Amino acid sequence: MDTLLSKGIIADSLWQIGTTVLGVIALAIILEVIIYLIMGKGLKSKHAIPVMLLTPAIIGISLLVVWPVIYEVSIAFSNMSAQVTETRDYFRNPEYGPAILFDHIAKIFTQPILRNELFFPIFLRTILWTGIQVFAHVLGGLVLAMLLNREIRGRGLYRTMLVIPWAVPQVIAVLAWRGEFNIEYGSFNTILRGMEMAPIQWYSDGLWNIVAMHLVNIWLGVPFMMVTLLGGLQAIPKDYYEAAEIDGANAWSRFKAITFPMLQPVMTPVVILGIIWTFNNFNIPFIINLNKLETSDILVTALYRAAFESPNQYGFAAAFAFIIFFILFGISLVQVKITGTLKELGLTQKKKKKGAPIEAPSAEVV
Amino acid sequence: MSNKNKPVSSKKKFNLYRWFFFRSRGDSPFVKLIIHVVLIGACFISLYPALRVMTVSLRSGNNLLTTDLDIIPTGRVRAPADYQASQLDLAREKTQDEVQAVINERIASDVERNNTEVKNNLTYLTIQKLGGTVAGFKDLKDFVDNAPKLTTSDLAKKLNTAWHKVAELSGDEAQAAVEKAYGTKGLEERSVTLPSKTKVTVKAPAQVSEEDLVKTLSVDLSTKVPDKTLTMRFSKKETTLKIPAEATAQELDLVFYKNEVLKERKIKYQYSGKEITLQLVDTTAKKQSFKESDLEDVLYRSPAEMQSLLDVKLKDSIKAGKLVIERGASLKLDIPRNMNLDDIKDVLAKVPTGPVSARVLTVEGEIEQSFDPNIDLKALNKAFLEKSKTVPGGNEGVPFGEAYIMFRVFPGGDLTEVVPDFPAQASEGDNPAYIKALLDKQIRINKINQKDQQVFAKFTLDGKPLVFKDAEGKDTEIIAMPFNLGAQELGKDMLYKVTNAKVLSFNTATLNNYAKILFDKDSDFLLWIWNSLLITISTAFLGVALASTSAYAFSRFSFPGRKAGLIFLLTTQMIPGAMLMLPIYVLAKNLGLIGTWSGLVVAYSVGSIPFSVWILKGYYDTIPKELEEAATIDGATKMQTFFKIMLPLAAPALAIVFLFNFMQAWNDYMLARIMLPDAETHTWPLGLTKLQGQFNTQWGTFSAAALMVSVPVVALFLASSKYLVSGLTLGSVKG
């Protein structure tokens, strides 16, 4: 075999990875010892142990999340881009200043983000995308979970097969789906042709491209919801239903009065996560959009294109990124206020035990 | 129970129905059945892409994402019934709409001449596009209804005489024939009525008699070309007819249709061995009604079509040639940004020149250069990198350079396709024109702009390069080729053109794609997997170690900033990934971690901390504090309680976090792309994307690789999904 995978490379890679892992661990231990000596022995602080436990993560996060964010803020105040002219290298030596930031912000709201599309159409599209997706995920997941929660044969098998979209590497799944939207060979158009209807141009027709995005993401997102909600459903004691049945409650009122409220604690956090993930979803809108239609871009893909596709306006993109971040933050904040999720997430100490009296769901799911 | 009175046997008989429906419990069997149907439907949808990928990976072709292919759809246009195919200019390349436009134009001109019948007699013509067969159904039906009764010898006679009528010249051909016979002097416009009653206007000398002129314009095919035998059987008598060997399907059909041969009879074709048997079936005098489909199956098929439909024997019926398609692409090669025009020229000067053009686009300007089509891109890339180190600003190249080269490369290897039995047409020049038309059609369908046609191809038939006309009418050997059209399909299309037969598939299942991706000497698949595995496993371990301790602090200790910390972790999830790319790149660059796995391992394991902490914290919260308190009373230190009590109890949650970290690192594309520029360090998503995009998608090998990458992950995922559910819900249910 004459591939790149030679003995030298194997040894090299093992050495590199090994030293990295051991190095990180050694560094962490040294740090712990230092903190222990200073805070535990020296200052006799009662917070010594949590600080010790948290320090490695804090360092890591400040290095890879906090510092980049700060750096990004500074870029937002600059006109950094990949451009190099005779007078100035805009990558290594950009201009800084608050005026530039205001310029960026003005440009975001008044001029096209990329070539044609303005900010607000993209924003509305993103909201629509998130709303439809999360609703479809919850609905699909709930229906499937409730079906799987009934006593039927082969539940485990069904569940296994239904989980597969979640398990398959996303890039592969999306690429495979993209093939299905091919105008000549894709399944959808083959079926349409079979019914003697005109084939749909999934890649070049703006509306259908968005439909394709939605279809693929629903396929990808339902399994996660299903599994989570199934766990929640199985944690609801059967006695409740039996009691309701004896009282003569019909299926709908049982669902309304028992299932839905009891699922709430499971559903709320995953819905919040779902909104964040869908809003920030990059792979699906980016990969499905083969022809780079601007009319299919959501905020995140527009951000990527503004930054990394020509003309590489890093400064402008950084300002744009913060606007996206604040939008998402605002949405989440409103949601948290409305649902009182913080309570559910156990962030307020005293009301902790007041949640639904749910037994821990059994680890066994058929 | 009915068997109450009988002695109960120790072994109960197994009842499948009862077993399947849990008879005693839950919903009624009917409801359960509905649930099963819905779930099976859902499972089908969820497995569908996987099944498709599996199918494609087992095919020998490398180009399409489908199992069988309806090559050319049959189009329908509206036209007056008496319009014959031969009268319409139905060029093979024309689309349905274009044909309709031709017809409409003619209708319009007929209407101008007060030909009202035309208007009232619209019916459908069925066009088999590219095959060129067109006939009006109404016309045919009239003909079948009204034709006089004929004996077999009548038929034979009619057929033979009719043949010569068809072989008439018209238009330019006619003019050429006249000029050849009588010279080009003293010409005047004359109208000649040919035996078939069509009028032809030619320029000919006045002294030539009309009889002579008709002779000149009629070509006696029977003297020019060898005969072939067509055996016809009418009722029980058999007649053998000799017909010109060049008679094509369409022409033969026209002979039958035009000459009112049949009345109240139905034709049946039968094919046996080498002969076509035509059978006339008496259907008495009653009116016969035909379905379109009947007509298509029986009457519209010519011998050639029948033969190809029944038995596609390329070698017997059609000349076959060996078509070689060398495929290349217009390819973008990024150039380090610190190089100026002269530096680039320096590097390019060392590249062997050849017939393929390339444009080098930089901010400073453009260079045009010709290249050897089989250029080694890896080496060129390396040459650029090495050069960039020697010019100012070396060793700090910027990832997203503005300068690049647009190549047309023909790398050979997998991208060269050979069709050994490509149907070759009789006339030279027909093949290129036809192939070009097909490719143009594809380009039109896929709405590919001329600028964006990035795949190019060179065609050779039996060793001779095919010469095409480009958009400006110049001869060229290299033409744009849509990425999704493979040689096999081209062969099928061509075959269809020659025979009007649809061929479903040449392909059979093989494991070639798997062997190729695993063992081919150019395949780096194993390297990608090795790299990915190393990175992923170490990431997962580190990630679990970091998250498990932090989560413990959040779960068991109260300290200032605890709540803020948790909210902060949630907030980090809201940061768009694209936003952090540039800063992380700059940081890694400054630490010298670009091109190494170390940076990636650290980045991955830190990146997944927020999510992991949330999951683990939720799980820790469910573990009673009393356990630790008891341990502390027994004299265990905090360390000991954590390692000996908490961690073992939290094993399921740790497994989930491990799995999440594993999957995240295993599937990541974006970060790996900016951190690992060198081919030797690529992980599989980078490699696979390269496989998918560089020239044209090699769906076969891509699918094989995709399947091999996914199966272990899916298996791992499914095996641990038991814990997954409990872990996820526990984390969030218990506050």
Short mmCIF file of C-alpha atoms in Angstrom, two decimals, chain B residues 87-278:
data_model
loop_
_atom_site.label_atom_id
_atom_site.label_comp_id
_atom_site.label_asym_id
_atom_site.label_seq_id
_atom_site.Cartn_x
_atom_site.Cartn_y
_atom_site.Cartn_z
CA GLN B 87 -42.55 17.76 -42.90
CA LEU B 88 -41.65 19.32 -39.63
CA ASP B 89 -38.20 20.38 -38.89
CA LEU B 90 -37.80 18.20 -35.88
CA ALA B 91 -34.15 18.42 -35.22
CA ARG B 92 -33.08 15.90 -32.68
CA GLU B 93 -31.76 18.45 -30.30
CA LYS B 94 -34.98 20.37 -30.15
CA THR B 95 -36.91 20.47 -26.95
CA GLN B 96 -40.59 19.87 -26.77
CA ASP B 97 -41.27 23.59 -26.54
CA GLU B 98 -39.14 24.32 -29.53
CA VAL B 99 -40.96 21.70 -31.58
CA GLN B 100 -44.25 23.20 -30.50
CA ALA B 101 -43.03 26.59 -31.62
CA VAL B 102 -42.21 25.22 -35.07
CA ILE B 103 -45.63 23.68 -35.32
CA ASN B 104 -47.37 26.82 -34.15
CA GLU B 105 -45.54 28.83 -36.73
CA ARG B 106 -46.73 26.52 -39.42
CA ILE B 107 -50.28 26.58 -38.17
CA ALA B 108 -50.19 30.33 -38.25
CA SER B 109 -49.04 30.40 -41.85
CA ASP B 110 -51.65 27.82 -42.82
CA VAL B 111 -54.37 29.84 -41.20
CA GLU B 112 -53.27 32.83 -43.20
CA ARG B 113 -53.90 30.78 -46.28
CA ASN B 114 -57.45 30.19 -45.05
CA ASN B 115 -56.82 26.61 -44.31
CA THR B 116 -59.52 26.37 -41.69
CA GLU B 117 -59.36 22.62 -41.52
CA VAL B 118 -56.02 22.92 -39.90
CA LYS B 119 -57.43 24.89 -37.05
CA ASN B 120 -60.21 22.47 -36.34
CA ASN B 121 -58.16 19.36 -36.54
CA LEU B 122 -55.67 19.71 -33.78
CA THR B 123 -54.60 16.52 -32.17
CA TYR B 124 -51.61 15.30 -30.30
CA LEU B 125 -48.46 14.19 -31.86
CA THR B 126 -46.28 12.09 -29.76
CA ILE B 127 -42.68 12.92 -30.11
CA GLN B 128 -40.04 10.69 -28.87
CA LYS B 129 -37.51 13.35 -28.48
CA LEU B 130 -34.10 12.74 -29.91
CA GLY B 131 -35.37 9.63 -31.63
CA GLY B 132 -37.13 11.74 -34.20
CA THR B 133 -40.20 9.55 -34.57
CA VAL B 134 -43.35 11.56 -34.90
CA ALA B 135 -46.73 10.50 -36.10
CA GLY B 136 -50.22 11.79 -35.69
CA PHE B 137 -52.59 9.41 -34.07
CA LYS B 138 -55.66 10.68 -35.84
CA ASP B 139 -53.95 10.35 -39.14
CA LEU B 140 -53.08 6.78 -38.44
CA LYS B 141 -56.53 5.87 -37.30
CA ASP B 142 -58.11 7.30 -40.46
CA PHE B 143 -55.64 5.39 -42.46
CA VAL B 144 -56.39 2.13 -40.72
CA ASP B 145 -60.12 2.70 -41.02
CA ASN B 146 -60.19 3.68 -44.66
CA ALA B 147 -57.51 1.71 -46.41
CA PRO B 148 -58.84 -0.65 -49.10
CA LYS B 149 -58.62 -4.35 -48.67
CA LEU B 150 -55.44 -5.61 -50.20
CA THR B 151 -53.92 -8.92 -51.02
CA THR B 152 -50.43 -9.73 -49.94
CA SER B 153 -49.00 -9.26 -53.40
CA ASP B 154 -50.70 -5.89 -53.60
CA LEU B 155 -49.10 -4.97 -50.39
CA ALA B 156 -45.70 -6.12 -51.50
CA LYS B 157 -45.99 -4.12 -54.68
CA LYS B 158 -47.18 -1.04 -52.91
CA LEU B 159 -44.47 -1.27 -50.39
CA ASN B 160 -41.75 -1.50 -53.01
CA THR B 161 -43.07 1.27 -55.18
CA ALA B 162 -43.81 3.39 -52.20
CA TRP B 163 -40.28 3.11 -51.08
CA HIS B 164 -38.97 4.98 -54.05
CA LYS B 165 -41.45 7.75 -53.51
CA VAL B 166 -40.12 8.34 -50.11
CA ALA B 167 -36.64 8.61 -51.39
CA GLU B 168 -37.20 11.98 -52.99
CA LEU B 169 -34.99 14.94 -52.76
CA SER B 170 -36.19 18.31 -51.67
CA GLY B 171 -34.82 21.70 -50.74
CA ASP B 172 -31.09 22.16 -50.97
CA GLU B 173 -30.46 18.55 -51.85
CA ALA B 174 -32.85 18.81 -54.78
CA GLN B 175 -31.21 21.98 -55.98
CA ALA B 176 -27.79 20.39 -55.73
CA ALA B 177 -28.94 17.35 -57.71
CA VAL B 178 -30.42 19.53 -60.45
CA GLU B 179 -27.29 21.63 -60.73
CA LYS B 180 -25.16 18.52 -60.87
CA ALA B 181 -27.24 17.10 -63.73
CA TYR B 182 -27.82 20.21 -65.84
CA GLY B 183 -25.18 22.70 -64.85
CA THR B 184 -25.72 26.10 -63.29
CA LYS B 185 -26.55 28.13 -66.42
CA GLY B 186 -29.95 29.49 -67.46
CA LEU B 187 -31.76 28.50 -64.31
CA GLU B 188 -35.30 29.61 -63.64
CA GLU B 189 -37.69 28.75 -60.91
CA ARG B 190 -39.86 25.73 -61.70
CA SER B 191 -42.40 23.85 -59.74
CA VAL B 192 -42.35 20.07 -60.11
CA THR B 193 -44.93 17.64 -58.83
CA LEU B 194 -43.29 14.48 -57.69
CA PRO B 195 -45.00 11.04 -57.76
CA SER B 196 -45.84 11.37 -54.14
CA LYS B 197 -47.81 14.52 -55.08
CA THR B 198 -45.58 16.79 -53.14
CA LYS B 199 -44.53 19.91 -54.95
CA VAL B 200 -40.93 20.92 -55.07
CA THR B 201 -39.69 24.25 -56.29
CA VAL B 202 -36.23 24.17 -57.81
CA LYS B 203 -34.20 26.33 -60.10
CA ALA B 204 -33.64 24.42 -63.31
CA PRO B 205 -33.14 25.15 -67.03
CA ALA B 206 -36.43 25.68 -68.90
CA GLN B 207 -35.64 23.17 -71.63
CA VAL B 208 -35.44 20.16 -69.33
CA SER B 209 -38.70 18.20 -69.43
CA GLU B 210 -40.67 17.70 -66.25
CA GLU B 211 -40.32 13.92 -66.57
CA ASP B 212 -36.54 14.18 -66.56
CA LEU B 213 -36.63 16.54 -63.67
CA VAL B 214 -38.75 14.12 -61.64
CA LYS B 215 -36.28 11.39 -62.40
CA THR B 216 -33.45 13.56 -61.28
CA LEU B 217 -35.19 14.35 -58.07
CA SER B 218 -36.10 10.75 -57.28
CA VAL B 219 -33.39 8.53 -56.02
CA ASP B 220 -33.70 4.89 -56.83
CA LEU B 221 -32.53 3.47 -53.61
CA SER B 222 -32.89 -0.15 -54.64
CA THR B 223 -30.08 0.23 -57.15
CA LYS B 224 -27.88 2.14 -54.77
CA VAL B 225 -27.94 0.14 -51.62
CA PRO B 226 -27.94 -3.54 -50.76
CA ASP B 227 -31.23 -5.07 -49.81
CA LYS B 228 -32.25 -6.63 -46.60
CA THR B 229 -35.05 -9.03 -46.18
CA LEU B 230 -38.25 -8.37 -44.39
CA THR B 231 -40.53 -11.32 -44.06
CA MET B 232 -44.17 -10.49 -43.75
CA ARG B 233 -46.84 -12.93 -42.95
CA PHE B 234 -50.40 -12.05 -43.78
CA SER B 235 -52.99 -14.41 -42.49
CA LYS B 236 -51.20 -17.65 -43.14
CA LYS B 237 -49.34 -16.82 -46.30
CA GLU B 238 -45.81 -15.67 -46.11
CA THR B 239 -44.21 -13.08 -48.31
CA THR B 240 -40.65 -12.01 -48.28
CA LEU B 241 -39.98 -8.46 -49.25
CA LYS B 242 -36.72 -6.95 -50.17
CA ILE B 243 -36.25 -3.51 -48.80
CA PRO B 244 -33.29 -1.19 -48.94
CA ALA B 245 -30.93 -1.89 -46.12
CA GLU B 246 -30.76 1.76 -45.29
CA ALA B 247 -34.43 1.95 -44.55
CA THR B 248 -34.69 3.40 -41.14
CA ALA B 249 -37.40 2.83 -38.66
CA GLN B 250 -39.12 6.09 -39.36
CA GLU B 251 -39.04 5.66 -43.08
CA LEU B 252 -40.45 2.19 -42.90
CA ASP B 253 -43.21 3.40 -40.67
CA LEU B 254 -44.04 6.17 -43.08
CA VAL B 255 -44.28 3.72 -45.92
CA PHE B 256 -46.83 1.72 -44.07
CA TYR B 257 -48.81 4.71 -42.94
CA LYS B 258 -48.79 6.72 -46.10
CA ASN B 259 -49.85 4.10 -48.53
CA GLU B 260 -53.15 3.12 -47.10
CA VAL B 261 -52.21 -0.50 -47.09
CA LEU B 262 -54.56 -1.80 -44.53
CA LYS B 263 -58.19 -1.68 -43.81
CA GLU B 264 -59.92 -3.00 -40.77
CA ARG B 265 -56.89 -4.96 -39.93
CA LYS B 266 -54.51 -4.79 -37.16
CA ILE B 267 -50.81 -5.27 -37.57
CA LYS B 268 -48.91 -7.43 -35.24
CA TYR B 269 -45.18 -7.54 -35.22
CA GLN B 270 -43.45 -10.63 -34.15
CA TYR B 271 -39.81 -10.95 -33.69
CA SER B 272 -38.05 -14.26 -33.98
CA GLY B 273 -34.34 -14.54 -34.43
CA LYS B 274 -33.38 -12.41 -37.35
CA GLU B 275 -36.73 -11.80 -38.93
CA ILE B 276 -39.58 -9.51 -38.21
CA THR B 277 -42.92 -11.01 -38.89
CA LEU B 278 -45.79 -8.72 -39.62
#
